[in-house]
Short mmCIF file of C-alpha atoms and ligand atoms in Angstrom, two decimals:
data_model
loop_
_atom_site.label_atom_id
_atom_site.label_comp_id
_atom_site.label_asym_id
_atom_site.label_seq_id
_atom_site.Cartn_x
_atom_site.Cartn_y
_atom_site.Cartn_z
CA MET A 1 -6.67 27.28 -8.13
CA HIS A 2 -8.18 26.10 -5.03
CA VAL A 3 -8.14 21.95 -4.69
CA ILE A 4 -9.95 20.05 -2.28
CA VAL A 5 -8.54 17.03 -1.21
CA VAL A 6 -10.89 14.47 0.73
CA GLY A 7 -8.34 12.25 2.94
CA ALA A 8 -5.13 12.45 4.99
CA GLY A 9 -3.89 8.99 4.55
CA ILE A 10 -0.63 8.60 2.85
CA ILE A 11 -1.98 9.00 -0.33
CA GLY A 12 -4.12 12.26 0.39
CA VAL A 13 -0.80 13.80 2.38
CA CYS A 14 1.39 13.41 -0.53
CA THR A 15 -1.07 14.70 -2.88
CA ALA A 16 -1.81 18.04 -0.81
CA TYR A 17 2.08 18.80 -0.62
CA PHE A 18 2.72 17.97 -4.35
CA LEU A 19 -0.11 20.24 -4.96
CA ARG A 20 0.88 22.90 -3.13
CA ARG A 21 4.43 22.74 -4.54
CA ALA A 22 2.45 23.31 -8.16
CA GLY A 23 1.07 26.18 -6.63
CA MET A 24 -2.51 25.37 -5.61
CA ASP A 25 -4.25 26.61 -2.77
CA VAL A 26 -5.01 23.42 -1.01
CA THR A 27 -7.49 22.29 1.42
CA VAL A 28 -7.34 18.88 2.98
CA ILE A 29 -10.57 17.43 4.84
CA GLU A 30 -10.08 14.27 7.31
CA ARG A 31 -12.52 12.71 9.74
CA ARG A 32 -9.92 11.47 11.89
CA ALA A 33 -8.22 13.88 14.29
CA GLY A 34 -4.99 13.53 12.20
CA VAL A 35 -3.10 12.15 9.35
CA ALA A 36 -2.66 8.47 8.59
CA GLN A 37 -5.09 7.17 10.90
CA GLU A 38 -6.43 4.40 9.01
CA THR A 39 -4.73 2.14 6.59
CA SER A 40 -1.57 3.97 6.50
CA PHE A 41 -1.19 3.61 10.30
CA ALA A 42 0.84 0.46 11.16
CA ASN A 43 1.47 -1.16 7.59
CA ALA A 44 4.69 -3.34 6.85
CA GLY A 45 6.56 -0.15 5.92
CA VAL A 46 7.82 -2.06 3.11
CA MET A 47 9.07 0.14 -0.05
CA ALA A 48 10.25 -2.39 -2.42
CA PRO A 49 9.49 -1.23 -5.97
CA SER A 50 11.07 -4.40 -7.60
CA TYR A 51 8.78 -6.43 -5.44
CA VAL A 52 5.53 -4.48 -6.52
CA ALA A 53 3.05 -7.00 -8.28
CA PRO A 54 -0.54 -7.43 -8.40
CA TRP A 55 -2.24 -9.90 -6.13
CA ALA A 56 -4.07 -11.12 -9.15
CA GLN A 57 -1.25 -13.70 -10.61
CA PRO A 58 -0.94 -16.92 -12.32
CA GLY A 59 -1.26 -19.71 -9.57
CA MET A 60 -2.69 -17.56 -7.20
CA PRO A 61 -6.56 -18.70 -7.52
CA GLY A 62 -5.22 -22.18 -6.99
CA LYS A 63 -3.15 -21.14 -3.69
CA VAL A 64 -5.95 -19.32 -2.37
CA ALA A 65 -8.53 -22.54 -2.52
CA ALA A 66 -5.56 -24.99 -1.14
CA TYR A 67 -5.74 -22.00 1.97
CA LEU A 68 -9.27 -22.22 2.44
CA PHE A 69 -9.98 -22.54 5.82
CA LYS A 70 -6.66 -23.06 7.34
CA PRO A 71 -6.25 -20.75 10.19
CA GLU A 72 -2.93 -19.79 9.54
CA ALA A 73 -3.12 -18.93 5.99
CA PRO A 74 -1.49 -16.07 4.77
CA ILE A 75 -4.29 -15.43 2.19
CA VAL A 76 -7.59 -15.64 3.60
CA PHE A 77 -10.90 -15.85 1.65
CA ARG A 78 -14.59 -16.39 3.10
CA PRO A 79 -17.08 -16.95 0.65
CA ALA A 80 -19.79 -14.57 1.62
CA ALA A 81 -23.23 -13.71 0.24
CA ASP A 82 -22.20 -10.39 -1.20
CA LEU A 83 -22.57 -10.01 -4.88
CA ALA A 84 -20.04 -6.85 -5.08
CA LEU A 85 -17.36 -9.41 -3.57
CA TRP A 86 -18.19 -11.99 -6.14
CA ARG A 87 -18.18 -9.52 -9.13
CA TRP A 88 -14.80 -8.25 -7.78
CA VAL A 89 -13.38 -11.99 -7.58
CA ARG A 90 -14.73 -12.79 -11.20
CA ARG A 91 -12.90 -9.56 -12.38
CA TRP A 92 -9.65 -10.65 -10.18
CA LEU A 93 -9.78 -14.27 -11.46
CA ALA A 94 -9.71 -12.69 -15.07
CA GLU A 95 -6.77 -10.54 -14.23
CA CYS A 96 -4.64 -13.66 -13.12
CA ALA A 97 -4.24 -14.84 -16.65
CA PRO A 98 -0.19 -14.61 -17.47
CA ASP A 99 -0.43 -11.87 -19.82
CA ARG A 100 -2.67 -9.51 -17.58
CA PHE A 101 -0.77 -10.22 -14.90
CA SER A 102 2.46 -9.11 -16.71
CA ARG A 103 0.80 -5.99 -17.71
CA ASN A 104 -0.44 -4.99 -14.59
CA LYS A 105 2.69 -5.53 -13.00
CA ALA A 106 4.81 -3.44 -15.43
CA ARG A 107 1.98 -0.54 -14.79
CA MET A 108 2.53 -0.86 -10.92
CA GLN A 109 6.37 -0.94 -11.16
CA ARG A 110 6.26 1.99 -13.62
CA LEU A 111 4.44 3.98 -10.73
CA ALA A 112 6.60 2.30 -8.00
CA PHE A 113 10.00 3.51 -9.49
CA TYR A 114 8.83 6.58 -10.08
CA SER A 115 7.42 7.08 -6.36
CA GLN A 116 11.04 5.85 -5.16
CA ALA A 117 12.75 8.64 -7.39
CA GLN A 118 10.22 11.04 -5.96
CA ILE A 119 10.87 10.12 -2.28
CA ARG A 120 14.70 9.97 -2.68
CA ALA A 121 14.33 13.85 -3.67
CA LEU A 122 12.13 14.79 -1.15
CA ARG A 123 14.89 13.32 1.38
CA GLU A 124 17.08 15.71 -0.61
CA LEU A 125 15.09 18.81 -0.09
CA HIS A 126 13.51 18.26 3.19
CA SER A 127 15.29 16.74 6.43
CA LEU A 128 12.96 13.80 6.92
CA ASP A 129 13.23 11.03 9.39
CA TYR A 130 10.88 8.44 9.28
CA GLU A 131 12.98 5.21 10.53
CA GLN A 132 14.19 4.65 7.00
CA ALA A 133 16.63 1.62 6.15
CA THR A 134 17.89 0.07 3.12
CA GLY A 135 18.24 -3.39 2.40
CA TYR A 136 15.40 -6.20 2.20
CA LEU A 137 15.67 -10.13 2.66
CA GLN A 138 13.26 -12.70 1.25
CA LEU A 139 13.69 -15.66 3.54
CA PHE A 140 12.91 -19.07 1.93
CA ARG A 141 12.52 -21.91 4.26
CA THR A 142 12.48 -24.72 1.69
CA GLU A 143 14.31 -25.58 -1.42
CA GLN A 144 11.21 -25.46 -3.16
CA GLU A 145 10.98 -21.87 -2.40
CA VAL A 146 14.51 -21.37 -3.52
CA ALA A 147 13.34 -22.68 -7.13
CA ARG A 148 10.03 -20.93 -7.28
CA SER A 149 11.97 -17.50 -6.88
CA GLU A 150 13.78 -18.21 -10.65
CA ALA A 151 11.17 -16.14 -12.34
CA THR A 152 11.46 -13.24 -9.97
CA ARG A 153 15.44 -13.20 -10.30
CA LYS A 154 15.00 -13.29 -13.99
CA MET A 155 12.57 -10.43 -13.81
CA LEU A 156 15.00 -8.23 -11.69
CA THR A 157 17.61 -8.87 -13.95
CA ASP A 158 15.72 -7.56 -16.82
CA LEU A 159 14.67 -4.71 -14.84
CA GLY A 160 18.49 -3.88 -14.06
CA VAL A 161 17.56 -4.19 -10.06
CA ALA A 162 20.58 -4.97 -7.85
CA HIS A 163 19.69 -8.79 -6.16
CA LYS A 164 21.43 -11.40 -5.16
CA LEU A 165 20.41 -15.56 -4.42
CA LEU A 166 22.14 -16.34 -1.44
CA THR A 167 22.49 -19.60 0.62
CA GLY A 168 21.14 -19.87 3.96
CA ASP A 169 24.57 -19.22 5.75
CA GLN A 170 25.36 -16.34 3.44
CA ALA A 171 22.04 -15.08 4.52
CA ARG A 172 22.64 -15.77 8.24
CA ALA A 173 26.14 -13.67 7.48
CA ILE A 174 24.48 -10.31 6.17
CA GLU A 175 21.94 -10.89 9.04
CA SER A 176 23.35 -12.49 11.94
CA THR A 177 20.04 -12.44 14.53
CA LEU A 178 18.23 -14.99 12.22
CA HIS A 179 17.74 -17.68 14.49
CA PRO A 180 19.86 -20.66 13.70
CA VAL A 181 17.37 -23.34 14.46
CA THR A 182 14.82 -22.17 11.94
CA PRO A 183 15.32 -23.99 8.68
CA LEU A 184 16.50 -21.39 5.92
CA ALA A 185 17.26 -22.83 2.64
CA GLY A 186 18.32 -19.54 0.85
CA ALA A 187 17.45 -15.80 0.55
CA LEU A 188 16.94 -13.10 -2.28
CA HIS A 189 18.82 -9.94 -1.09
CA LEU A 190 17.59 -6.81 -2.57
CA PRO A 191 20.25 -4.34 -1.02
CA ASP A 192 18.42 -1.16 -2.86
CA ASP A 193 14.97 -1.54 -1.77
CA GLU A 194 13.94 0.49 1.50
CA THR A 195 11.82 0.61 4.66
CA GLY A 196 10.29 3.21 6.59
CA ASN A 197 7.51 4.05 8.92
CA CYS A 198 4.62 5.36 6.67
CA ALA A 199 2.59 7.19 9.58
CA PHE A 200 5.62 8.95 10.57
CA PHE A 201 6.64 10.13 7.05
CA ALA A 202 2.64 11.33 6.63
CA HIS A 203 3.03 13.54 9.61
CA GLN A 204 6.22 15.42 8.41
CA LEU A 205 5.33 15.58 5.33
CA LYS A 206 2.04 17.38 6.48
CA ASP A 207 4.16 19.49 8.78
CA ILE A 208 5.89 20.49 5.73
CA ALA A 209 2.74 21.01 3.53
CA ALA A 210 1.10 23.00 6.45
CA ARG A 211 4.03 25.15 6.71
CA GLU A 212 3.88 25.72 3.06
CA GLY A 213 0.03 26.81 3.27
CA VAL A 214 -2.01 23.47 3.09
CA ARG A 215 -4.68 23.93 5.27
CA PHE A 216 -5.86 20.61 7.05
CA ARG A 217 -9.31 20.41 8.52
CA PHE A 218 -9.35 17.36 11.07
CA GLY A 219 -12.63 15.91 12.40
CA VAL A 220 -14.56 17.11 9.22
CA THR A 221 -16.41 14.33 7.40
CA ALA A 222 -17.38 14.42 3.60
CA GLN A 223 -21.01 13.25 3.41
CA GLY A 224 -21.22 13.59 -0.53
CA PHE A 225 -20.60 16.29 -3.36
CA GLY A 226 -23.22 18.78 -4.67
CA LEU A 227 -23.60 19.17 -8.65
CA SER A 228 -24.30 21.61 -11.04
CA LEU A 229 -24.01 21.80 -14.74
CA GLY A 230 -22.00 18.22 -14.82
CA ARG A 231 -19.41 19.59 -12.29
CA ILE A 232 -18.66 19.45 -8.62
CA GLU A 233 -19.83 22.52 -6.98
CA CYS A 234 -19.17 21.72 -3.54
CA VAL A 235 -18.44 18.73 -1.10
CA ARG A 236 -21.13 18.52 1.87
CA THR A 237 -19.45 17.78 5.03
CA ASP A 238 -20.65 17.55 8.67
CA ALA A 239 -19.33 21.09 9.10
CA GLY A 240 -21.02 22.65 6.36
CA GLU A 241 -20.31 22.90 2.43
CA LEU A 242 -17.16 23.33 1.11
CA ARG A 243 -16.31 24.92 -2.37
CA GLY A 244 -13.09 24.60 -4.60
CA ASP A 245 -12.06 24.66 -8.17
CA ALA A 246 -11.16 21.20 -8.20
CA TYR A 247 -11.73 18.05 -5.73
CA VAL A 248 -9.53 14.93 -5.06
CA VAL A 249 -10.96 11.79 -3.59
CA ALA A 250 -8.18 10.27 -1.80
CA GLY A 251 -10.39 8.28 0.82
CA GLY A 252 -8.84 4.64 0.95
CA VAL A 253 -11.52 1.99 1.30
CA ASP A 254 -14.25 4.61 1.72
CA SER A 255 -13.58 6.50 -1.63
CA LEU A 256 -16.15 4.03 -2.80
CA ALA A 257 -18.88 5.78 -0.65
CA LEU A 258 -18.21 9.26 -2.03
CA LEU A 259 -17.94 7.92 -5.68
CA ARG A 260 -20.95 5.87 -5.98
CA PRO A 261 -23.71 8.60 -5.81
CA LEU A 262 -21.82 10.57 -8.73
CA GLY A 263 -22.49 7.39 -10.85
CA ILE A 264 -18.86 6.45 -10.72
CA ARG A 265 -18.45 2.46 -9.80
CA LEU A 266 -14.97 1.44 -9.04
CA PRO A 267 -14.83 -2.48 -8.30
CA LEU A 268 -12.62 -1.59 -5.20
CA MET A 269 -12.71 -3.82 -2.07
CA ALA A 270 -11.40 -3.76 1.40
CA VAL A 271 -8.59 -6.38 2.01
CA LYS A 272 -7.66 -6.46 5.60
CA GLY A 273 -4.31 -7.33 7.01
CA TYR A 274 -2.76 -7.31 10.53
CA SER A 275 0.14 -6.13 12.14
CA ALA A 276 1.99 -6.18 15.50
CA THR A 277 4.49 -3.80 16.65
CA VAL A 278 7.03 -4.62 19.50
CA ALA A 279 9.45 -2.85 21.53
CA ILE A 280 12.88 -4.17 20.93
CA THR A 281 14.46 -5.63 24.26
CA ALA A 282 17.63 -7.18 23.08
CA LEU A 283 19.47 -5.07 20.33
CA ASP A 284 21.89 -7.80 19.64
CA GLN A 285 19.10 -9.94 18.89
CA ALA A 286 17.09 -7.92 16.50
CA PRO A 287 17.46 -7.74 13.21
CA MET A 288 18.91 -4.75 11.01
CA THR A 289 17.59 -5.79 7.46
CA SER A 290 14.22 -6.12 7.09
CA VAL A 291 13.05 -9.58 6.04
CA MET A 292 10.01 -11.24 4.31
CA ASP A 293 9.39 -14.98 5.24
CA GLU A 294 8.11 -16.59 1.88
CA THR A 295 6.32 -19.40 3.35
CA TYR A 296 3.99 -17.25 5.80
CA LYS A 297 4.24 -14.02 3.78
CA VAL A 298 4.80 -12.25 6.98
CA ALA A 299 7.23 -8.87 6.83
CA ILE A 300 9.32 -7.85 9.88
CA THR A 301 10.44 -4.71 9.53
CA ARG A 302 12.81 -2.95 11.86
CA MET A 303 11.63 0.86 12.67
CA GLY A 304 13.87 2.33 15.19
CA ASN A 305 13.90 0.50 18.44
CA ARG A 306 10.70 -1.34 17.27
CA LEU A 307 9.80 -4.35 15.28
CA ARG A 308 6.96 -4.12 12.82
CA ILE A 309 5.47 -7.59 11.76
CA ALA A 310 2.69 -7.43 9.53
CA GLY A 311 0.88 -10.05 6.87
CA THR A 312 -2.24 -11.71 6.10
CA ALA A 313 -4.66 -11.00 2.92
CA GLU A 314 -7.95 -11.39 4.11
CA VAL A 315 -10.89 -11.19 1.65
CA GLY A 316 -14.81 -11.61 2.54
CA THR A 317 -14.88 -11.14 6.26
CA SER A 318 -16.63 -8.47 7.68
CA GLY A 319 -15.70 -5.61 10.37
CA MET A 320 -12.44 -4.66 11.58
CA LYS A 321 -11.70 -7.07 14.25
CA LEU A 322 -8.64 -8.47 15.31
CA ARG A 323 -8.74 -12.28 14.39
CA GLU A 324 -6.68 -14.32 16.56
CA SER A 325 -5.49 -17.05 14.53
CA ALA A 326 -4.07 -13.97 12.29
CA LEU A 327 -2.13 -12.49 15.07
CA SER A 328 -0.75 -15.82 16.38
CA THR A 329 1.01 -16.50 12.81
CA LEU A 330 2.55 -13.05 13.03
CA MET A 331 3.76 -14.15 16.17
CA LYS A 332 4.90 -17.29 15.55
CA VAL A 333 6.85 -16.13 12.37
CA ALA A 334 8.66 -13.21 14.82
CA ALA A 335 9.54 -15.74 17.46
CA ASP A 336 10.79 -18.19 14.55
CA TRP A 337 13.32 -15.81 13.31
CA PHE A 338 14.13 -13.40 16.14
CA PRO A 339 12.95 -15.31 19.70
CA GLY A 340 14.83 -13.28 21.76
CA ALA A 341 14.54 -9.68 20.23
CA ALA A 342 11.37 -8.64 21.59
CA SER A 343 8.89 -9.31 24.55
CA TYR A 344 5.93 -10.45 22.07
CA ARG A 345 3.76 -10.65 24.57
CA LYS A 346 3.46 -6.96 24.93
CA ALA A 347 2.56 -6.66 21.15
CA GLN A 348 0.52 -3.89 20.13
CA PHE A 349 -2.02 -5.34 17.14
CA TRP A 350 -3.91 -3.79 14.34
CA VAL A 351 -5.91 -4.52 11.58
CA GLY A 352 -6.18 -2.49 8.23
CA ALA A 353 -8.16 -2.57 5.05
CA ARG A 354 -6.14 -2.19 2.00
CA PRO A 355 -8.07 -0.53 -0.85
CA MET A 356 -7.59 -2.89 -3.82
CA LEU A 357 -8.76 -3.08 -7.23
CA PRO A 358 -9.20 -6.56 -8.95
CA ASP A 359 -6.11 -5.73 -11.41
CA GLY A 360 -3.54 -4.38 -9.27
CA PRO A 361 -2.75 -0.59 -10.14
CA PRO A 362 -4.54 2.32 -8.33
CA VAL A 363 -6.85 4.98 -10.35
CA LEU A 364 -5.03 8.27 -10.85
CA GLY A 365 -6.07 11.38 -12.54
CA PRO A 366 -9.03 12.61 -14.08
CA SER A 367 -12.64 11.20 -13.33
CA PRO A 368 -15.72 11.22 -15.74
CA LEU A 369 -16.55 14.42 -14.23
CA PRO A 370 -14.26 17.44 -15.18
CA ASN A 371 -13.41 18.89 -11.98
CA LEU A 372 -13.05 15.55 -9.85
CA PHE A 373 -10.02 13.90 -9.63
CA LEU A 374 -9.29 10.42 -8.44
CA ASN A 375 -6.11 8.92 -6.23
CA THR A 376 -7.23 5.94 -4.51
CA GLY A 377 -7.30 1.96 -5.04
CA HIS A 378 -3.51 1.36 -4.02
CA GLY A 379 -4.09 -1.81 -2.62
CA SER A 380 -0.92 -3.70 -0.58
CA THR A 381 1.28 -1.02 -2.16
CA GLY A 382 0.11 2.43 -1.24
CA TRP A 383 2.82 3.44 0.85
CA VAL A 384 5.60 2.55 -2.04
CA MET A 385 3.36 4.23 -4.48
CA ALA A 386 2.37 7.34 -2.57
CA CYS A 387 4.91 10.13 -3.75
CA GLY A 388 4.56 9.13 -7.27
CA SER A 389 0.99 8.91 -7.08
CA GLY A 390 0.78 12.53 -5.56
CA LYS A 391 3.39 14.03 -7.99
CA VAL A 392 1.69 12.49 -10.93
CA LEU A 393 -2.05 13.78 -9.63
CA ALA A 394 -0.47 17.15 -8.86
CA ASP A 395 1.01 17.56 -12.37
CA VAL A 396 -2.44 16.41 -14.21
CA ILE A 397 -4.55 18.92 -11.94
CA ALA A 398 -1.80 21.67 -13.02
CA GLY A 399 -2.17 20.86 -16.66
CA ARG A 400 1.12 19.68 -16.93
CA THR A 401 1.94 16.19 -18.81
CA PRO A 402 2.89 14.07 -15.97
CA GLU A 403 6.66 12.29 -16.28
CA ILE A 404 5.17 8.74 -16.56
CA ASP A 405 3.12 7.08 -18.89
CA LEU A 406 -0.54 6.79 -17.15
CA ASP A 407 -1.54 4.00 -19.68
CA GLY A 408 -3.34 1.84 -17.36
CA LEU A 409 -3.08 3.74 -14.37
CA THR A 410 -6.37 5.89 -14.73
CA ILE A 411 -9.99 5.02 -14.41
CA ASP A 412 -10.50 4.56 -18.58
CA ARG A 413 -9.88 0.83 -17.93
CA TYR A 414 -12.86 0.44 -16.00
CA ASP A 415 -15.05 3.28 -18.00
CA ARG A 416 -15.65 2.23 -21.60
CA ARG A 417 -17.06 5.39 -22.43
CA ARG A 418 -14.01 7.52 -21.70
CA ALA A 419 -11.62 5.26 -22.85
CA ALA A 420 -13.76 4.98 -26.17
C1 LIG B 1 -1.13 -5.11 7.13
C2 LIG B 1 -0.85 -4.44 6.08
C3 LIG B 1 0.78 -4.26 5.54
C4 LIG B 1 0.67 -3.24 4.50
N1 LIG B 1 2.15 -3.18 4.25
C5 LIG B 1 2.27 -2.14 3.17
C6 LIG B 1 3.77 -2.20 2.80
O1 LIG B 1 4.46 -2.91 3.49
N2 LIG B 1 4.31 -1.40 1.69
C7 LIG B 1 3.04 -0.32 0.94
O2 LIG B 1 3.56 0.03 0.40
N3 LIG B 1 1.95 -1.16 1.30
C8 LIG B 1 1.49 -1.70 2.46
N4 LIG B 1 0.03 -1.62 2.86
C9 LIG B 1 -0.88 -0.62 1.96
C10 LIG B 1 -1.20 0.74 2.27
O3 LIG B 1 -0.74 0.73 3.70
C11 LIG B 1 -2.00 1.32 1.76
O4 LIG B 1 -2.21 1.00 0.34
C12 LIG B 1 -2.18 2.55 2.20
O5 LIG B 1 -1.94 3.09 3.32
C13 LIG B 1 -3.42 3.21 1.37
O6 LIG B 1 -3.36 4.92 1.90
P1 LIG B 1 -4.48 5.50 1.61
O7 LIG B 1 -4.31 7.11 1.83
O8 LIG B 1 -5.31 5.52 0.24
O9 LIG B 1 -5.87 5.21 2.49
P2 LIG B 1 -5.96 5.39 4.26
O10 LIG B 1 -4.71 5.49 4.78
O11 LIG B 1 -7.13 4.61 4.57
O12 LIG B 1 -6.33 7.13 4.10
C14 LIG B 1 -7.68 7.36 3.65
C15 LIG B 1 -8.05 8.54 4.38
O13 LIG B 1 -9.41 8.69 4.20
C16 LIG B 1 -10.09 9.51 5.12
N5 LIG B 1 -11.61 9.50 4.72
C17 LIG B 1 -12.24 8.45 3.70
N6 LIG B 1 -13.61 8.82 3.88
C18 LIG B 1 -13.55 10.03 4.01
C19 LIG B 1 -14.62 10.79 4.27
N7 LIG B 1 -15.89 10.88 3.87
N8 LIG B 1 -14.48 12.33 4.86
C20 LIG B 1 -13.29 12.42 5.45
N9 LIG B 1 -12.06 11.68 5.05
C21 LIG B 1 -12.50 10.44 4.70
C22 LIG B 1 -9.72 8.24 5.94
O14 LIG B 1 -10.41 8.58 7.62
C23 LIG B 1 -8.43 7.93 6.02
O15 LIG B 1 -7.74 8.79 6.90
C24 LIG B 1 -0.04 -2.47 3.87
C25 LIG B 1 -1.48 -2.35 4.17
C26 LIG B 1 -1.92 -3.51 5.19
C27 LIG B 1 -3.32 -3.45 5.81
#
């Protein structure tokens, strides 16, 4: 069976790899010159399945309202005259109800833990070096944040995830480079959560997949699909038509443009975020453990001899321009915790768009068309879910039963006809 995958971000690359492992003939088309050049390029690198949660959660609407028009806000909503945006916001608000939040979170974590098992298995199989590291500290500047972490800690206990609430001093003992002057009321230590460079991983997995026979066609843009008798018969590209037996859409935020003409309407929204990458200039002042500043929702991840500082969720702004105040928040947080670690003035900045569905989980598996499959909408946790998503989709296309329950992870939740 020949499968054509559209998109070579982390999701498309993982899908192609697992499809090949399942014995398929695979072609990947990607409009960029290589893999992971869009949202998968410079994300925070955090792979913390225990922390995976939908952005739609109880209390979040109030927080978003409180942040409105604050330049340093970690969550930015710009109300624009855009019908699709308001429809998305309406659905998102409905998903903030406690019961929906718990249901969506469970669905996402099921996939994220499965994905963690898959990436660990891949590390056994191939020699992969993607600047991976283990251990994660969530930093609380105030006692109030410590108290608010109670619900999370209870959930981690229920899930059997190793974690420990630390005092500020205990956290500084684990990560001695935390600046002593910055207030630290406590921290949550997750010793088994991982971090790694998503783009490096994508490049290595692409090389392995290519060696195993996957064809990557870079610089080729999919313009749409040709239909015949209710099935996809080709993908139309700027390099001509390509024919396969099955097709996968893994186009990140631009999946929508490919699906809409087929009558498949996913409520997918681009939620922008920013990162800065800096070279470490003083090794003794740079963290070994990755940290997340709870106040500003900024993650600082060690990637080899660099630090990646990432954050902000921004909805309703157009274009992919770097926003000055978001970047200065990243720099402030990094300088608060590790002032001497790097030359922050030489930071390389990046903006990416998370493909976000209002409820949180991605859309995996079959579509309303029999030979079209979906692997998109991974929002702010696409890196941690990528290997699991690729494996699940390969199993579905190969006609095998996936190893996890797909309830709530397929398009059925948006498509009443299929759900019926
Ligand atoms: C600031 C920031 C921090 C983040 N931090 C984390 C984190 O710590 N952990 C985590 O798990 N996730 C994180 N994420 C989310 C994660 O990066 C995304 O979920 C993930 O990269 C999405 O991967 P993707 O393959 O779906 O999309 P992309 O990487 O965007 O890939 C889609 C690909 O499809 C191609 N494409 C689209 N349309 C076409 C077409 N018509 N023809 C040909 N090619 C096409 C694009 O060129 C692109 O290469 C973060 C995101 C941001 C923005």
